[in-house]
CSV table of C-alpha atoms in Angstrom, one decimal:
chain,number,residue,atom,x,y,z
A,1,ALA,CA,35.0,-193.9,-127.1
A,2,SER,CA,35.7,-192.0,-130.3
A,3,ARG,CA,32.0,-191.5,-130.9
A,4,ASP,CA,31.4,-190.3,-127.4
A,5,LEU,CA,34.4,-187.8,-127.6
A,6,ARG,CA,33.1,-186.6,-131.0
A,7,LEU,CA,29.6,-185.9,-129.6
A,8,ARG,CA,30.9,-184.1,-126.5
A,9,GLY,CA,33.4,-182.1,-128.6
A,10,ALA,CA,30.8,-181.1,-131.1
A,11,ILE,CA,28.4,-179.9,-128.4
A,12,GLY,CA,31.3,-178.2,-126.7
A,13,PHE,CA,32.3,-176.2,-129.8
A,14,ALA,CA,28.7,-175.4,-130.7
A,15,ARG,CA,28.1,-173.8,-127.3
A,16,SER,CA,31.6,-172.2,-127.1
A,17,LEU,CA,31.5,-170.3,-130.3
A,18,PRO,CA,28.7,-167.9,-129.1
A,19,LEU,CA,30.6,-167.4,-125.9
A,20,ILE,CA,33.8,-166.5,-127.9
A,21,VAL,CA,31.7,-164.0,-130.0
A,22,PHE,CA,30.3,-162.4,-126.8
A,23,ALA,CA,33.7,-162.2,-125.1
A,24,MET,CA,35.6,-160.8,-128.2
A,25,SER,CA,32.9,-158.3,-129.4
A,26,HIS,CA,34.3,-155.4,-127.3
A,27,GLY,CA,31.0,-153.5,-127.3
A,28,ALA,CA,30.1,-154.3,-130.9
A,29,ILE,CA,27.1,-156.3,-129.6
A,30,PRO,CA,24.9,-154.0,-127.5
A,31,ALA,CA,23.0,-156.8,-125.8
A,32,ARG,CA,26.3,-158.2,-124.5
A,33,ASP,CA,26.2,-155.7,-121.6
A,34,GLY,CA,22.5,-156.3,-120.8
A,35,PRO,CA,21.3,-157.8,-117.6
A,36,THR,CA,20.3,-161.1,-119.1
A,37,MET,CA,23.5,-161.8,-121.1
A,38,PRO,CA,25.5,-163.2,-118.1
A,39,TRP,CA,22.7,-165.7,-117.6
A,40,VAL,CA,22.9,-166.6,-121.3
A,41,GLN,CA,26.6,-167.2,-120.9
A,42,LEU,CA,26.0,-169.4,-117.9
A,43,ALA,CA,23.4,-171.4,-119.8
A,44,LEU,CA,25.8,-171.9,-122.7
A,45,ALA,CA,28.9,-172.8,-120.6
A,46,ALA,CA,27.4,-175.0,-117.9
A,47,PRO,CA,26.7,-178.1,-120.1
A,48,VAL,CA,30.1,-177.8,-121.6
A,49,TYR,CA,31.9,-177.6,-118.3
A,50,LEU,CA,29.7,-180.2,-116.5
A,51,TRP,CA,28.8,-182.8,-119.2
A,52,CYS,CA,31.3,-182.3,-122.0
A,53,GLY,CA,34.1,-182.0,-119.6
A,54,TRP,CA,33.1,-184.8,-117.3
A,55,PRO,CA,35.7,-187.3,-118.7
A,56,ILE,CA,38.4,-184.7,-117.8
A,57,HIS,CA,37.0,-184.1,-114.3
A,58,ALA,CA,36.6,-187.8,-113.7
A,59,GLY,CA,40.2,-188.4,-114.7
A,60,ALA,CA,41.4,-185.6,-112.4
A,61,LEU,CA,39.4,-187.0,-109.5
A,62,ALA,CA,40.8,-190.5,-110.1
A,63,ARG,CA,44.3,-189.1,-110.1
A,64,LEU,CA,43.7,-187.1,-107.0
A,65,ARG,CA,42.5,-190.3,-105.1
A,66,ALA,CA,45.8,-191.9,-106.2
A,67,GLY,CA,47.6,-189.0,-104.6
A,68,GLY,CA,49.0,-187.5,-107.8
A,69,ALA,CA,48.3,-185.0,-110.6
A,70,ASP,CA,48.5,-185.0,-114.4
A,71,MET,CA,47.1,-183.1,-117.3
A,72,ASN,CA,43.6,-183.9,-116.4
A,73,THR,CA,44.2,-182.3,-113.0
A,74,LEU,CA,45.6,-179.2,-114.7
A,75,VAL,CA,42.7,-178.8,-117.2
A,76,SER,CA,40.1,-179.6,-114.6
A,77,LEU,CA,41.5,-177.1,-112.1
A,78,GLY,CA,41.8,-174.3,-114.7
A,79,THR,CA,38.3,-174.8,-116.1
A,80,SER,CA,36.8,-175.2,-112.6
A,81,VAL,CA,38.3,-172.0,-111.4
A,82,ALA,CA,37.2,-170.1,-114.5
A,83,PHE,CA,33.6,-171.4,-114.3
A,84,LEU,CA,33.1,-171.3,-110.5
A,85,SER,CA,34.6,-167.9,-110.1
A,86,SER,CA,32.3,-166.6,-112.9
A,87,LEU,CA,29.3,-168.3,-111.3
A,88,TRP,CA,30.1,-166.7,-108.0
A,89,THR,CA,30.5,-163.3,-109.6
A,90,LEU,CA,27.1,-163.7,-111.3
A,91,LEU,CA,25.2,-164.9,-108.3
A,92,ALA,CA,26.8,-162.3,-106.1
A,93,GLY,CA,25.4,-159.6,-108.4
A,94,HIS,CA,28.8,-158.2,-109.6
A,95,ALA,CA,28.2,-159.1,-113.3
A,96,ALA,CA,25.0,-157.1,-113.9
A,97,HIS,CA,26.9,-154.3,-115.6
A,98,ALA,CA,30.3,-155.9,-115.9
A,99,GLY,CA,30.1,-158.8,-118.3
A,100,HIS,CA,33.8,-158.5,-118.9
A,101,ALA,CA,34.4,-159.9,-115.4
A,102,LEU,CA,33.0,-163.3,-116.4
A,103,THR,CA,35.2,-166.0,-117.9
A,104,PHE,CA,32.6,-168.6,-118.8
A,105,GLU,CA,34.1,-168.7,-122.4
A,106,ALA,CA,37.5,-169.7,-121.1
A,107,ALA,CA,36.1,-172.7,-119.3
A,108,ALA,CA,34.1,-173.8,-122.3
A,109,VAL,CA,36.7,-173.3,-124.9
A,110,ILE,CA,39.4,-175.1,-123.0
A,111,VAL,CA,37.2,-178.1,-122.5
A,112,ALA,CA,36.2,-178.1,-126.2
A,113,PHE,CA,39.8,-178.0,-127.5
A,114,VAL,CA,41.0,-180.7,-125.1
A,115,LEU,CA,38.2,-182.9,-126.3
A,116,LEU,CA,39.1,-182.2,-129.9
A,117,GLY,CA,42.7,-183.3,-129.2
A,118,ARG,CA,41.5,-186.5,-127.5
A,119,TRP,CA,39.1,-187.3,-130.4
A,120,LEU,CA,41.9,-186.9,-132.9
A,121,GLU,CA,44.1,-189.2,-130.7
A,122,ALA,CA,41.3,-191.8,-130.5
A,123,LYS,CA,40.8,-191.6,-134.2
A,124,ALA,CA,44.5,-192.2,-134.8
A,125,THR,CA,44.5,-195.1,-132.4
A,126,ALA,CA,41.5,-196.6,-134.2
A,127,ARG,CA,43.4,-196.4,-137.5
A,128,ALA,CA,46.3,-198.1,-135.9
A,129,GLY,CA,44.0,-200.8,-134.7
A,130,GLU,CA,42.7,-201.3,-138.2
A,131,SER,CA,46.3,-201.6,-139.4
A,132,ILE,CA,47.0,-204.3,-136.8
A,133,ARG,CA,43.9,-206.2,-137.9
A,134,ALA,CA,45.1,-206.0,-141.5
A,135,LEU,CA,48.5,-207.3,-140.5
A,136,ALA,CA,46.9,-210.1,-138.6
A,137,THR,CA,44.8,-211.0,-141.6
A,138,ALA,CA,48.0,-211.1,-143.8
A,139,ALA,CA,49.7,-213.6,-141.4
A,140,VAL,CA,49.7,-217.1,-142.8
A,141,PRO,CA,48.8,-219.8,-140.2
A,142,ALA,CA,50.3,-222.8,-142.1
A,143,ALA,CA,53.0,-223.3,-144.8
A,144,ARG,CA,54.3,-226.1,-147.0
A,145,VAL,CA,58.0,-226.8,-146.6
A,146,ILE,CA,60.3,-229.3,-148.4
A,147,VAL,CA,62.1,-231.6,-145.9
A,148,GLU,CA,64.4,-234.3,-147.4
A,149,GLY,CA,62.8,-233.9,-150.8
A,150,VAL,CA,59.3,-234.4,-149.4
A,151,GLU,CA,56.7,-231.6,-149.2
A,152,ARG,CA,54.7,-231.4,-146.0
A,153,GLU,CA,52.6,-228.8,-144.2
A,154,ILE,CA,53.6,-227.3,-140.9
A,155,SER,CA,52.5,-224.4,-138.8
A,156,ALA,CA,54.0,-221.1,-140.0
A,157,ALA,CA,55.3,-220.5,-136.5
A,158,GLU,CA,57.6,-223.5,-136.9
A,159,ILE,CA,59.5,-222.1,-139.9
A,160,ALA,CA,63.2,-221.5,-139.3
A,161,GLY,CA,65.9,-219.9,-141.3
A,162,GLY,CA,67.2,-222.1,-144.2
A,163,MET,CA,63.9,-224.0,-144.7
A,164,HIS,CA,62.5,-224.2,-148.2
A,165,VAL,CA,58.9,-223.0,-148.4
A,166,VAL,CA,56.6,-223.7,-151.3
A,167,VAL,CA,54.1,-220.9,-152.2
A,168,ARG,CA,51.5,-221.5,-154.9
A,169,PRO,CA,49.6,-218.9,-157.0
A,170,GLY,CA,47.0,-217.0,-155.0
A,171,GLU,CA,48.6,-217.7,-151.6
A,172,ARG,CA,50.3,-215.3,-149.2
A,173,ILE,CA,54.0,-215.7,-148.6
A,174,PRO,CA,54.4,-216.9,-145.0
A,175,ILE,CA,58.1,-215.9,-144.4
A,176,ASP,CA,60.8,-213.4,-145.4
A,177,GLY,CA,63.3,-215.1,-147.7
A,178,VAL,CA,64.9,-215.4,-151.1
A,179,VAL,CA,63.4,-217.0,-154.2
A,180,ARG,CA,65.4,-220.1,-155.2
A,181,ARG,CA,63.1,-221.5,-158.0
A,182,GLY,CA,60.3,-220.1,-160.1
A,183,GLU,CA,59.2,-216.6,-160.8
A,184,SER,CA,56.0,-214.7,-160.2
A,185,GLU,CA,54.5,-211.3,-159.7
A,186,ILE,CA,54.1,-210.4,-156.0
A,187,ASP,CA,51.5,-207.9,-154.7
A,188,GLU,CA,53.5,-206.0,-152.0
A,189,SER,CA,50.9,-203.3,-151.4
A,190,LEU,CA,50.3,-204.3,-147.8
A,191,LEU,CA,53.9,-203.3,-147.0
A,192,THR,CA,54.8,-200.7,-149.6
A,193,GLY,CA,51.5,-199.3,-150.6
A,194,GLU,CA,52.4,-199.8,-154.3
A,195,PRO,CA,49.3,-201.0,-156.2
A,196,MET,CA,51.2,-202.8,-159.0
A,197,PRO,CA,52.6,-206.3,-158.5
A,198,ARG,CA,56.4,-206.6,-158.8
A,199,LEU,CA,58.1,-209.4,-160.7
A,200,ARG,CA,60.3,-211.6,-158.5
A,201,ARG,CA,62.8,-214.1,-159.9
A,202,PRO,CA,65.5,-216.4,-158.4
A,203,GLY,CA,67.7,-214.4,-156.1
A,204,ASP,CA,65.1,-211.7,-155.3
A,205,ARG,CA,63.9,-211.1,-151.8
A,206,VAL,CA,60.2,-211.6,-150.8
A,207,TYR,CA,58.4,-210.8,-147.6
A,208,ALA,CA,55.8,-212.4,-145.4
A,209,GLY,CA,52.3,-211.1,-145.9
A,210,THR,CA,52.7,-210.3,-149.6
A,211,LEU,CA,50.5,-212.1,-152.1
A,212,ASN,CA,51.9,-214.4,-154.8
A,213,THR,CA,49.7,-213.8,-157.9
A,214,LEU,CA,50.9,-216.0,-160.8
A,215,GLY,CA,53.5,-218.7,-160.5
A,216,ALA,CA,54.7,-221.3,-157.9
A,217,LEU,CA,57.8,-220.3,-155.9
A,218,ASP,CA,60.4,-222.1,-153.8
A,219,ILE,CA,61.6,-219.7,-151.2
A,220,GLU,CA,64.5,-220.2,-148.8
A,221,ALA,CA,63.5,-218.7,-145.4
A,222,SER,CA,66.0,-216.1,-144.1
A,223,CYS,CA,64.6,-215.9,-140.6
A,224,ALA,CA,62.1,-217.4,-138.2
A,225,ALA,CA,58.4,-216.5,-138.4
A,226,ASP,CA,58.5,-214.1,-135.4
A,227,GLU,CA,61.4,-212.1,-137.0
A,228,THR,CA,59.8,-211.2,-140.3
A,229,MET,CA,59.2,-207.6,-141.3
A,230,LEU,CA,55.5,-208.1,-140.9
A,231,ALA,CA,55.9,-209.3,-137.3
A,232,ARG,CA,58.3,-206.4,-136.5
A,233,ILE,CA,55.8,-203.9,-137.9
A,234,GLY,CA,53.0,-205.4,-135.8
A,235,GLY,CA,55.2,-205.3,-132.7
A,236,LEU,CA,56.0,-201.6,-133.3
A,237,VAL,CA,52.3,-200.7,-133.7
A,238,ASP,CA,51.4,-202.6,-130.6
A,239,GLU,CA,54.1,-200.8,-128.7
A,240,ALA,CA,53.1,-197.4,-130.0
A,241,GLN,CA,49.5,-198.0,-128.9
A,242,ALA,CA,50.4,-199.2,-125.4
A,243,SER,CA,52.7,-196.3,-124.6
A,244,LYS,CA,52.2,-192.5,-124.3
A,245,ALA,CA,54.0,-190.1,-126.6
A,246,ARG,CA,57.2,-188.6,-125.1
A,247,ILE,CA,55.6,-185.1,-125.0
A,248,ALA,CA,52.6,-186.5,-123.1
A,249,ARG,CA,54.8,-188.2,-120.5
A,250,LEU,CA,56.7,-184.9,-120.1
A,251,ALA,CA,53.5,-183.0,-119.7
A,252,ASP,CA,52.3,-185.4,-117.0
A,253,ARG,CA,55.7,-185.0,-115.1
A,254,VAL,CA,55.5,-181.2,-115.3
A,255,ALA,CA,51.8,-181.2,-114.2
A,256,ALA,CA,52.7,-183.5,-111.2
A,257,VAL,CA,55.0,-180.7,-109.9
A,258,PHE,CA,53.3,-177.6,-111.4
A,259,VAL,CA,49.7,-178.3,-110.2
A,260,PRO,CA,50.5,-178.5,-106.5
A,261,ILE,CA,52.6,-175.3,-106.7
A,262,VAL,CA,49.8,-173.5,-108.4
A,263,ILE,CA,47.3,-174.7,-105.9
A,264,ALA,CA,49.5,-173.6,-103.0
A,265,ILE,CA,50.0,-170.1,-104.5
A,266,ALA,CA,46.2,-169.8,-105.0
A,267,VAL,CA,45.4,-170.8,-101.5
A,268,VAL,CA,48.0,-168.3,-100.1
A,269,ALA,CA,46.5,-165.5,-102.3
A,270,PHE,CA,43.0,-166.4,-101.3
A,271,GLY,CA,43.8,-166.5,-97.6
A,272,SER,CA,45.8,-163.2,-97.8
A,273,TRP,CA,42.8,-161.4,-99.4
A,274,LEU,CA,40.5,-162.8,-96.7
A,275,LEU,CA,42.7,-161.8,-93.9
A,276,LEU,CA,44.3,-158.5,-95.1
A,277,ALA,CA,42.0,-156.8,-97.6
A,278,PRO,CA,39.4,-154.2,-96.6
A,279,ASP,CA,35.9,-155.5,-95.8
A,280,GLU,CA,34.2,-154.1,-98.9
A,281,ILE,CA,36.5,-155.9,-101.4
A,282,ARG,CA,37.6,-158.8,-99.3
A,283,VAL,CA,35.5,-161.6,-100.7
A,284,ALA,CA,35.5,-160.4,-104.3
A,285,GLY,CA,39.3,-160.0,-104.2
A,286,ALA,CA,39.8,-163.4,-102.7
A,287,VAL,CA,37.7,-165.1,-105.4
A,288,GLU,CA,39.4,-163.2,-108.2
A,289,ALA,CA,42.8,-164.1,-106.7
A,290,LEU,CA,42.0,-167.8,-107.4
């Protein structure tokens, strides 16, 4: 998904930049007002609107079939009006000497920037996924505990608070707890990002997922396996990936109300021009009113 968004976004920006230059030149480019320039703008904008913007339009159609509206609807509606009204202006012959009446660049630029935002979001999600995989790798499946003076191996998920866990050099610590016997340097970079191991002695706290580098440790578990800091971090990352940001939820709620209102206003304006305007400007005015 990230690669597809990057490709669509790159093509969108590559074709949008010339359109922006033409639109913002204000007469500095003589060829801009020539008879072929509107067709050049159409050739640049059409692939951006149709192919690059297809995920947006598909999302809007899916939401429409469900009887609702969201940000996809808003973006698709805006770019469609900009592109189709410009296309009508061009085909009707009104753009031959009035390139400023075309808004192809608006349709293309909006699509390109929306795709850029989605690509950045997909990239952040992929990084979060890598973090989850790193956390899963750090989780220890089994642990050695001392029960009635006898050391035995159990599943790490069976560890409960108060159990004594033995961790040998080179092993990851399976539980949050307090060192009771032994001392060692612990690599805590997974949780803290600090590259240098920290010395831990009796009475010091240690955390699940960190790496015991030197000596053997007897650790008293302070919680169950599903209550460790490592497990809580993994749960928070999962929750963040599964839910939308607050601003995105707010935007969807606003769009659900705003989009139908805008459509209703546009339909009224379009109908008013068709019914009330003079014949010579009736259709052109109706299209521009959209």
